Short mmCIF file of N, CA and C in Angstrom, two decimals:
data_model
loop_
_atom_site.label_atom_id
_atom_site.label_comp_id
_atom_site.label_asym_id
_atom_site.label_seq_id
_atom_site.Cartn_x
_atom_site.Cartn_y
_atom_site.Cartn_z
N MET A 1 19.52 -9.66 -14.42
CA MET A 1 18.63 -9.95 -13.31
C MET A 1 19.05 -9.97 -12.05
N THR A 2 19.32 -9.40 -11.26
CA THR A 2 19.49 -10.04 -9.31
C THR A 2 18.23 -9.77 -8.38
N PHE A 3 18.73 -10.18 -7.27
CA PHE A 3 17.76 -9.88 -6.16
C PHE A 3 18.27 -8.42 -5.43
N ARG A 4 19.11 -7.73 -6.23
CA ARG A 4 19.00 -6.20 -5.83
C ARG A 4 17.72 -5.41 -6.56
N ASP A 5 16.81 -6.16 -7.72
CA ASP A 5 15.96 -5.47 -8.35
C ASP A 5 14.98 -5.35 -7.47
N ILE A 6 14.61 -6.11 -6.52
CA ILE A 6 13.46 -6.24 -6.03
C ILE A 6 13.74 -5.39 -4.57
N ASP A 7 12.29 -4.36 -4.65
CA ASP A 7 12.85 -3.35 -3.41
C ASP A 7 12.45 -4.70 -1.84
N ALA A 8 13.01 -4.85 -1.42
CA ALA A 8 12.80 -5.84 -0.38
C ALA A 8 12.17 -5.31 0.74
N HIS A 9 11.87 -4.36 1.07
CA HIS A 9 10.96 -3.36 1.87
C HIS A 9 9.52 -3.56 1.24
N LEU A 10 9.29 -3.49 0.47
CA LEU A 10 8.08 -3.21 -0.68
C LEU A 10 7.15 -4.81 -0.69
N ILE A 11 8.24 -5.95 -1.21
CA ILE A 11 7.86 -7.23 -0.98
C ILE A 11 7.54 -7.93 0.06
N ALA A 12 7.91 -7.30 1.56
CA ALA A 12 7.28 -8.20 2.94
C ALA A 12 5.92 -8.25 2.62
N PRO A 13 5.16 -9.12 3.01
CA PRO A 13 4.32 -9.69 2.30
C PRO A 13 2.80 -8.34 2.94
N LYS A 14 2.94 -8.09 4.05
CA LYS A 14 1.94 -6.86 4.50
C LYS A 14 2.31 -5.97 4.10
N ARG A 15 2.68 -5.15 3.61
CA ARG A 15 2.97 -4.41 2.88
C ARG A 15 2.82 -4.76 1.25
N PHE A 16 2.81 -5.98 1.24
CA PHE A 16 2.83 -5.86 -0.56
C PHE A 16 1.16 -5.91 -0.94
N VAL A 17 0.58 -6.37 0.12
CA VAL A 17 -0.75 -6.61 0.27
C VAL A 17 -1.33 -5.70 0.04
N THR A 18 -1.03 -4.76 1.27
CA THR A 18 -1.51 -3.53 1.33
C THR A 18 -1.50 -2.90 -0.16
N LEU A 19 -0.49 -2.51 -0.41
CA LEU A 19 -0.02 -2.27 -1.63
C LEU A 19 -0.99 -2.43 -3.04
N ALA A 20 -1.00 -3.61 -3.01
CA ALA A 20 -1.51 -4.53 -4.10
C ALA A 20 -3.13 -4.19 -4.04
N HIS A 21 -3.92 -4.16 -2.72
CA HIS A 21 -4.87 -4.06 -2.94
C HIS A 21 -5.33 -2.05 -3.62
N LEU A 22 -4.25 -1.19 -3.08
CA LEU A 22 -4.78 0.15 -2.91
C LEU A 22 -4.55 0.27 -4.62
N HIS A 23 -3.35 -0.51 -5.37
CA HIS A 23 -3.16 -0.29 -6.85
C HIS A 23 -4.36 -0.75 -7.24
N GLN A 24 -5.43 -1.38 -7.22
CA GLN A 24 -6.41 -2.09 -7.51
C GLN A 24 -7.83 -0.77 -7.29
N VAL A 25 -7.69 0.21 -6.47
CA VAL A 25 -8.88 0.85 -5.94
C VAL A 25 -8.39 2.16 -5.91
N GLU A 26 -9.45 3.56 -6.70
CA GLU A 26 -8.35 4.62 -6.43
C GLU A 26 -8.21 4.93 -4.89
N GLN A 27 -9.04 4.37 -4.13
CA GLN A 27 -8.78 4.66 -2.66
C GLN A 27 -9.43 3.96 -1.85
N ALA A 28 -8.84 3.54 -0.41
CA ALA A 28 -9.68 3.02 0.52
C ALA A 28 -9.54 3.07 1.55
N ASP A 29 -10.22 2.82 2.92
CA ASP A 29 -10.70 3.43 3.78
C ASP A 29 -10.33 2.19 4.57
N TYR A 30 -9.68 2.64 5.79
CA TYR A 30 -9.45 1.36 6.82
C TYR A 30 -10.25 0.43 6.78
N PRO A 31 -11.26 0.10 7.27
CA PRO A 31 -12.44 -1.51 7.40
C PRO A 31 -12.16 -1.84 5.66
N ALA A 32 -12.17 -0.90 4.79
CA ALA A 32 -11.83 -1.89 2.80
C ALA A 32 -10.53 -2.62 3.25
N LEU A 33 -9.13 -1.82 3.68
CA LEU A 33 -7.76 -2.17 3.52
C LEU A 33 -8.21 -3.74 4.41
N GLN A 34 -8.22 -3.68 6.17
CA GLN A 34 -8.94 -4.62 6.74
C GLN A 34 -9.13 -5.56 6.06
N GLU A 35 -10.59 -5.25 5.92
CA GLU A 35 -11.19 -6.93 4.63
C GLU A 35 -10.39 -7.37 3.67
N ALA A 36 -9.16 -6.02 2.99
CA ALA A 36 -9.20 -7.17 1.83
C ALA A 36 -7.41 -7.56 1.97
N THR A 37 -6.95 -7.13 3.23
CA THR A 37 -5.18 -7.46 3.45
C THR A 37 -5.93 -8.58 4.91
N ALA A 38 -6.60 -8.60 5.86
CA ALA A 38 -6.55 -9.48 6.57
C ALA A 38 -5.57 -9.25 7.92
N LEU A 39 -5.37 -8.19 7.90
CA LEU A 39 -4.37 -7.36 8.72
C LEU A 39 -5.19 -6.57 10.02
N SER A 40 -4.68 -6.93 11.01
CA SER A 40 -5.20 -6.03 12.40
C SER A 40 -4.96 -4.53 11.86
N THR A 41 -5.37 -4.11 13.18
CA THR A 41 -5.52 -2.80 12.72
C THR A 41 -3.94 -1.87 13.28
N PRO A 42 -3.59 -2.62 14.29
CA PRO A 42 -2.12 -2.56 14.68
C PRO A 42 -1.66 -2.54 13.35
N ASP A 43 -1.53 -3.65 13.21
CA ASP A 43 -0.79 -3.89 12.07
C ASP A 43 -1.02 -3.02 10.58
N LEU A 44 -2.21 -2.63 10.41
CA LEU A 44 -2.30 -1.85 8.95
C LEU A 44 -2.00 -0.44 9.88
N SER A 45 -1.68 0.14 10.47
CA SER A 45 -1.85 1.40 11.06
C SER A 45 -0.18 1.74 10.89
N LYS A 46 0.19 0.64 11.33
CA LYS A 46 2.15 0.55 10.79
C LYS A 46 2.68 0.86 9.51
N ILE A 47 1.90 -0.32 9.01
CA ILE A 47 2.19 -0.48 7.59
C ILE A 47 1.86 1.18 6.70
N ILE A 48 1.00 1.56 6.80
CA ILE A 48 0.33 2.73 6.80
C ILE A 48 1.32 3.94 7.13
N ARG A 49 1.45 4.34 8.01
CA ARG A 49 2.32 5.14 8.33
C ARG A 49 4.06 4.82 7.76
N ASP A 50 4.31 3.68 7.71
CA ASP A 50 5.97 3.78 7.25
C ASP A 50 5.67 4.02 5.19
N LEU A 51 4.37 3.33 5.09
CA LEU A 51 4.15 3.48 3.79
C LEU A 51 4.54 5.46 3.42
N GLU A 52 3.32 6.15 4.12
CA GLU A 52 3.01 7.46 4.22
C GLU A 52 4.43 8.17 4.12
N GLU A 53 5.34 7.88 5.21
CA GLU A 53 6.74 8.59 5.30
C GLU A 53 7.30 8.08 4.59
N ARG A 54 7.58 6.83 3.76
CA ARG A 54 8.10 6.84 2.17
C ARG A 54 7.44 7.73 1.08
N GLY A 55 6.45 8.32 1.40
CA GLY A 55 5.88 8.98 0.11
C GLY A 55 4.83 8.32 -0.44
N LEU A 56 4.62 7.25 -0.31
CA LEU A 56 4.14 6.04 -1.05
C LEU A 56 2.25 6.28 -0.99
N VAL A 57 2.09 6.88 -0.11
CA VAL A 57 0.38 6.66 -0.05
C VAL A 57 0.37 8.32 0.63
N LEU A 58 -1.07 8.36 0.18
CA LEU A 58 -1.68 10.03 1.31
C LEU A 58 -2.55 9.55 2.05
N VAL A 59 -3.26 9.76 3.45
CA VAL A 59 -3.76 9.46 4.09
C VAL A 59 -4.90 10.67 4.86
N THR A 60 -5.79 10.87 4.50
CA THR A 60 -6.46 11.87 4.60
C THR A 60 -7.82 11.41 5.56
N LYS A 61 -8.30 12.29 6.13
CA LYS A 61 -9.43 12.16 6.79
C LYS A 61 -10.63 12.82 6.33
N GLU A 62 -11.61 11.94 6.18
CA GLU A 62 -12.89 12.61 5.35
C GLU A 62 -13.85 12.47 7.10
N ARG A 63 -15.00 13.32 6.22
CA ARG A 63 -15.97 13.43 7.66
C ARG A 63 -17.36 12.77 6.28
N ARG A 64 -17.41 11.83 6.98
CA ARG A 64 -18.60 10.63 6.32
C ARG A 64 -19.73 10.79 7.59
N THR A 65 -20.90 11.05 6.84
CA THR A 65 -22.31 10.84 8.26
C THR A 65 -21.71 11.93 9.92
N ARG A 66 -21.57 11.32 10.81
CA ARG A 66 -21.72 12.24 11.88
C ARG A 66 -20.44 11.67 11.82
N TYR A 67 -19.89 10.68 11.12
CA TYR A 67 -18.04 9.82 11.72
C TYR A 67 -17.49 10.45 10.69
N GLY A 68 -15.85 10.33 11.11
CA GLY A 68 -14.60 10.64 10.18
C GLY A 68 -14.49 8.97 9.84
N ALA A 69 -13.46 9.21 8.58
CA ALA A 69 -13.17 8.00 8.10
C ALA A 69 -11.80 8.57 7.49
N THR A 70 -11.04 7.25 7.94
CA THR A 70 -9.50 7.50 7.19
C THR A 70 -9.10 7.39 6.18
N VAL A 71 -9.07 7.75 4.88
CA VAL A 71 -9.15 7.26 3.54
C VAL A 71 -7.37 7.05 2.51
N VAL A 72 -7.26 5.79 2.72
CA VAL A 72 -5.77 5.57 1.74
C VAL A 72 -5.66 5.62 0.41
N ARG A 73 -4.97 6.42 -0.68
CA ARG A 73 -4.82 5.77 -1.56
C ARG A 73 -3.00 6.00 -1.92
N LEU A 74 -2.61 5.70 -3.34
CA LEU A 74 -1.63 5.44 -3.40
C LEU A 74 -1.28 6.86 -4.02
N THR A 75 0.23 7.71 -4.16
CA THR A 75 0.41 8.79 -4.78
C THR A 75 1.11 8.16 -6.02
N PRO A 76 1.01 8.94 -6.46
CA PRO A 76 1.63 8.62 -7.90
C PRO A 76 3.05 8.16 -8.01
N GLU A 77 4.09 8.53 -6.89
CA GLU A 77 5.11 8.29 -6.67
C GLU A 77 4.93 6.54 -6.08
N GLY A 78 4.21 6.12 -5.31
CA GLY A 78 3.76 4.80 -5.03
C GLY A 78 2.97 4.05 -5.78
N GLN A 79 2.66 4.49 -6.69
CA GLN A 79 2.00 3.78 -8.08
C GLN A 79 3.08 2.96 -9.01
N GLU A 80 4.13 4.41 -8.79
CA GLU A 80 5.52 3.56 -9.87
C GLU A 80 6.29 2.95 -8.81
N ALA A 81 6.20 3.04 -8.02
CA ALA A 81 7.21 1.87 -7.36
C ALA A 81 6.51 0.86 -7.23
N PHE A 82 5.01 0.46 -6.94
CA PHE A 82 4.24 -1.01 -7.00
C PHE A 82 4.30 -1.67 -8.81
N LYS A 83 4.72 -0.68 -9.43
CA LYS A 83 4.52 -1.20 -10.96
C LYS A 83 6.05 -1.64 -11.09
N LYS A 84 6.96 -1.05 -10.90
CA LYS A 84 8.48 -1.21 -10.92
C LYS A 84 8.95 -2.27 -10.26
N LEU A 85 8.41 -3.00 -9.53
CA LEU A 85 8.30 -3.76 -8.24
C LEU A 85 7.23 -5.01 -8.63
N LEU A 86 6.50 -5.23 -9.38
CA LEU A 86 5.82 -5.96 -10.41
C LEU A 86 6.39 -6.54 -11.43
N ASN A 87 7.23 -5.21 -12.06
CA ASN A 87 7.55 -5.55 -13.77
C ASN A 87 9.33 -6.59 -13.45
N ALA A 88 9.63 -6.05 -12.09
CA ALA A 88 11.07 -7.08 -11.63
C ALA A 88 10.52 -8.43 -11.10
N LEU A 89 9.57 -8.77 -10.68
CA LEU A 89 8.85 -9.67 -10.23
C LEU A 89 8.88 -10.50 -11.38
N ASN A 90 8.03 -9.72 -12.28
CA ASN A 90 7.96 -10.92 -13.77
C ASN A 90 9.01 -11.18 -14.69
N ARG A 91 9.82 -10.08 -14.26
CA ARG A 91 10.81 -10.43 -15.00
C ARG A 91 11.86 -11.77 -14.67
N ILE A 92 11.94 -11.79 -13.27
CA ILE A 92 12.60 -12.50 -12.70
C ILE A 92 11.95 -14.02 -12.59
N ALA A 93 10.69 -13.71 -12.79
CA ALA A 93 9.86 -15.66 -12.97
C ALA A 93 9.68 -15.72 -14.72
N GLY A 94 10.07 -15.03 -15.67
CA GLY A 94 10.59 -14.87 -16.74
C GLY A 94 9.00 -14.88 -17.56
N GLN A 95 8.53 -14.23 -17.11
CA GLN A 95 7.22 -13.77 -17.61
C GLN A 95 7.24 -12.03 -18.84
#
Protein backbone atom coordinates (compact mmCIF):
# COMPACT_ATOMS: atom_id res chain seq x y z
CA MET A 1 0.00 0.00 0.00
CA THR A 2 1.44 3.34 -1.06
CA PHE A 3 0.50 6.97 -1.41
CA ARG A 4 -0.52 6.13 -4.99
CA ASP A 5 -3.61 4.41 -3.58
CA ILE A 6 -5.00 7.83 -2.64
CA ASP A 7 -6.55 10.14 -5.22
CA ALA A 8 -4.67 13.35 -4.39
CA HIS A 9 -7.31 15.43 -6.13
CA LEU A 10 -10.15 14.13 -3.94
CA ILE A 11 -8.22 14.18 -0.68
CA ALA A 12 -7.81 17.96 -0.89
CA PRO A 13 -9.63 19.25 2.21
CA LYS A 14 -12.30 21.36 0.49
CA ARG A 15 -13.18 18.63 -2.00
CA PHE A 16 -13.06 15.96 0.70
CA VAL A 17 -15.51 17.71 3.04
CA THR A 18 -17.84 18.43 0.11
CA LEU A 19 -17.80 14.80 -1.00
CA ALA A 20 -18.18 13.60 2.59
CA HIS A 21 -21.30 15.68 3.10
CA LEU A 22 -22.82 14.60 -0.21
CA HIS A 23 -22.04 10.98 0.67
CA GLN A 24 -24.17 11.32 3.81
CA VAL A 25 -27.22 12.88 2.16
CA GLU A 26 -29.26 12.12 -0.92
CA GLN A 27 -28.83 15.65 -2.23
CA ALA A 28 -28.00 19.12 -0.97
CA ASP A 29 -28.60 22.65 -2.13
CA TYR A 30 -25.91 25.34 -1.98
CA PRO A 31 -26.97 26.83 1.38
CA ALA A 32 -26.90 23.38 3.01
CA LEU A 33 -23.49 22.62 1.47
CA GLN A 34 -22.14 25.97 2.60
CA GLU A 35 -23.37 25.38 6.14
CA ALA A 36 -21.97 21.85 6.28
CA THR A 37 -18.58 22.67 4.75
CA ALA A 38 -18.04 26.29 5.86
CA LEU A 39 -16.95 27.12 2.30
CA SER A 40 -17.57 30.46 0.63
CA THR A 41 -19.85 30.62 -2.40
CA PRO A 42 -16.94 31.09 -4.85
CA ASP A 43 -14.97 28.18 -3.33
CA LEU A 44 -18.02 25.92 -3.33
CA SER A 45 -18.91 26.83 -6.90
CA LYS A 46 -15.38 26.07 -8.07
CA ILE A 47 -15.32 22.72 -6.28
CA ILE A 48 -18.76 21.68 -7.52
CA ARG A 49 -17.87 22.66 -11.09
CA ASP A 50 -14.65 20.61 -10.86
CA LEU A 51 -16.45 17.57 -9.43
CA GLU A 52 -19.16 17.90 -12.07
CA GLU A 53 -16.56 17.98 -14.88
CA ARG A 54 -15.08 14.77 -13.46
CA GLY A 55 -18.52 13.14 -13.46
CA LEU A 56 -18.62 12.78 -9.68
CA VAL A 57 -21.62 15.02 -8.98
CA LEU A 58 -24.81 15.91 -10.78
CA VAL A 59 -26.00 19.51 -10.57
CA THR A 60 -29.62 20.39 -11.28
CA LYS A 61 -31.69 23.52 -11.00
CA GLU A 62 -35.00 23.07 -9.24
CA ARG A 63 -37.89 25.45 -8.79
CA ARG A 64 -38.92 25.92 -5.17
CA THR A 65 -41.75 28.34 -4.59
CA ARG A 66 -40.86 31.51 -6.49
CA TYR A 67 -37.12 30.96 -6.36
CA GLY A 68 -34.86 28.41 -7.97
CA ALA A 69 -32.37 26.26 -6.12
CA THR A 70 -29.20 24.55 -7.30
CA VAL A 71 -29.18 20.97 -6.04
CA VAL A 72 -26.11 18.74 -5.99
CA ARG A 73 -25.95 14.96 -5.60
CA LEU A 74 -23.24 12.36 -6.00
CA THR A 75 -23.37 10.28 -9.17
CA PRO A 76 -22.86 6.52 -8.88
CA GLU A 77 -19.27 7.15 -10.02
CA GLY A 78 -18.91 9.77 -7.29
CA GLN A 79 -20.22 7.36 -4.66
CA GLU A 80 -17.76 4.71 -5.84
CA ALA A 81 -14.80 7.13 -5.95
CA PHE A 82 -15.51 8.35 -2.41
CA LYS A 83 -15.90 4.80 -1.06
CA LYS A 84 -12.63 3.82 -2.75
CA LEU A 85 -10.90 6.81 -1.18
CA LEU A 86 -12.27 5.97 2.29
CA ASN A 87 -11.22 2.33 1.92
CA ALA A 88 -7.68 3.38 0.92
CA LEU A 89 -7.45 5.75 3.88
CA ASN A 90 -8.69 3.06 6.27
CA ARG A 91 -6.20 0.51 4.90
CA ILE A 92 -3.32 2.95 5.29
CA ALA A 93 -4.45 3.82 8.82
CA GLY A 94 -4.54 0.10 9.66
CA GLN A 95 -8.27 -0.17 10.18
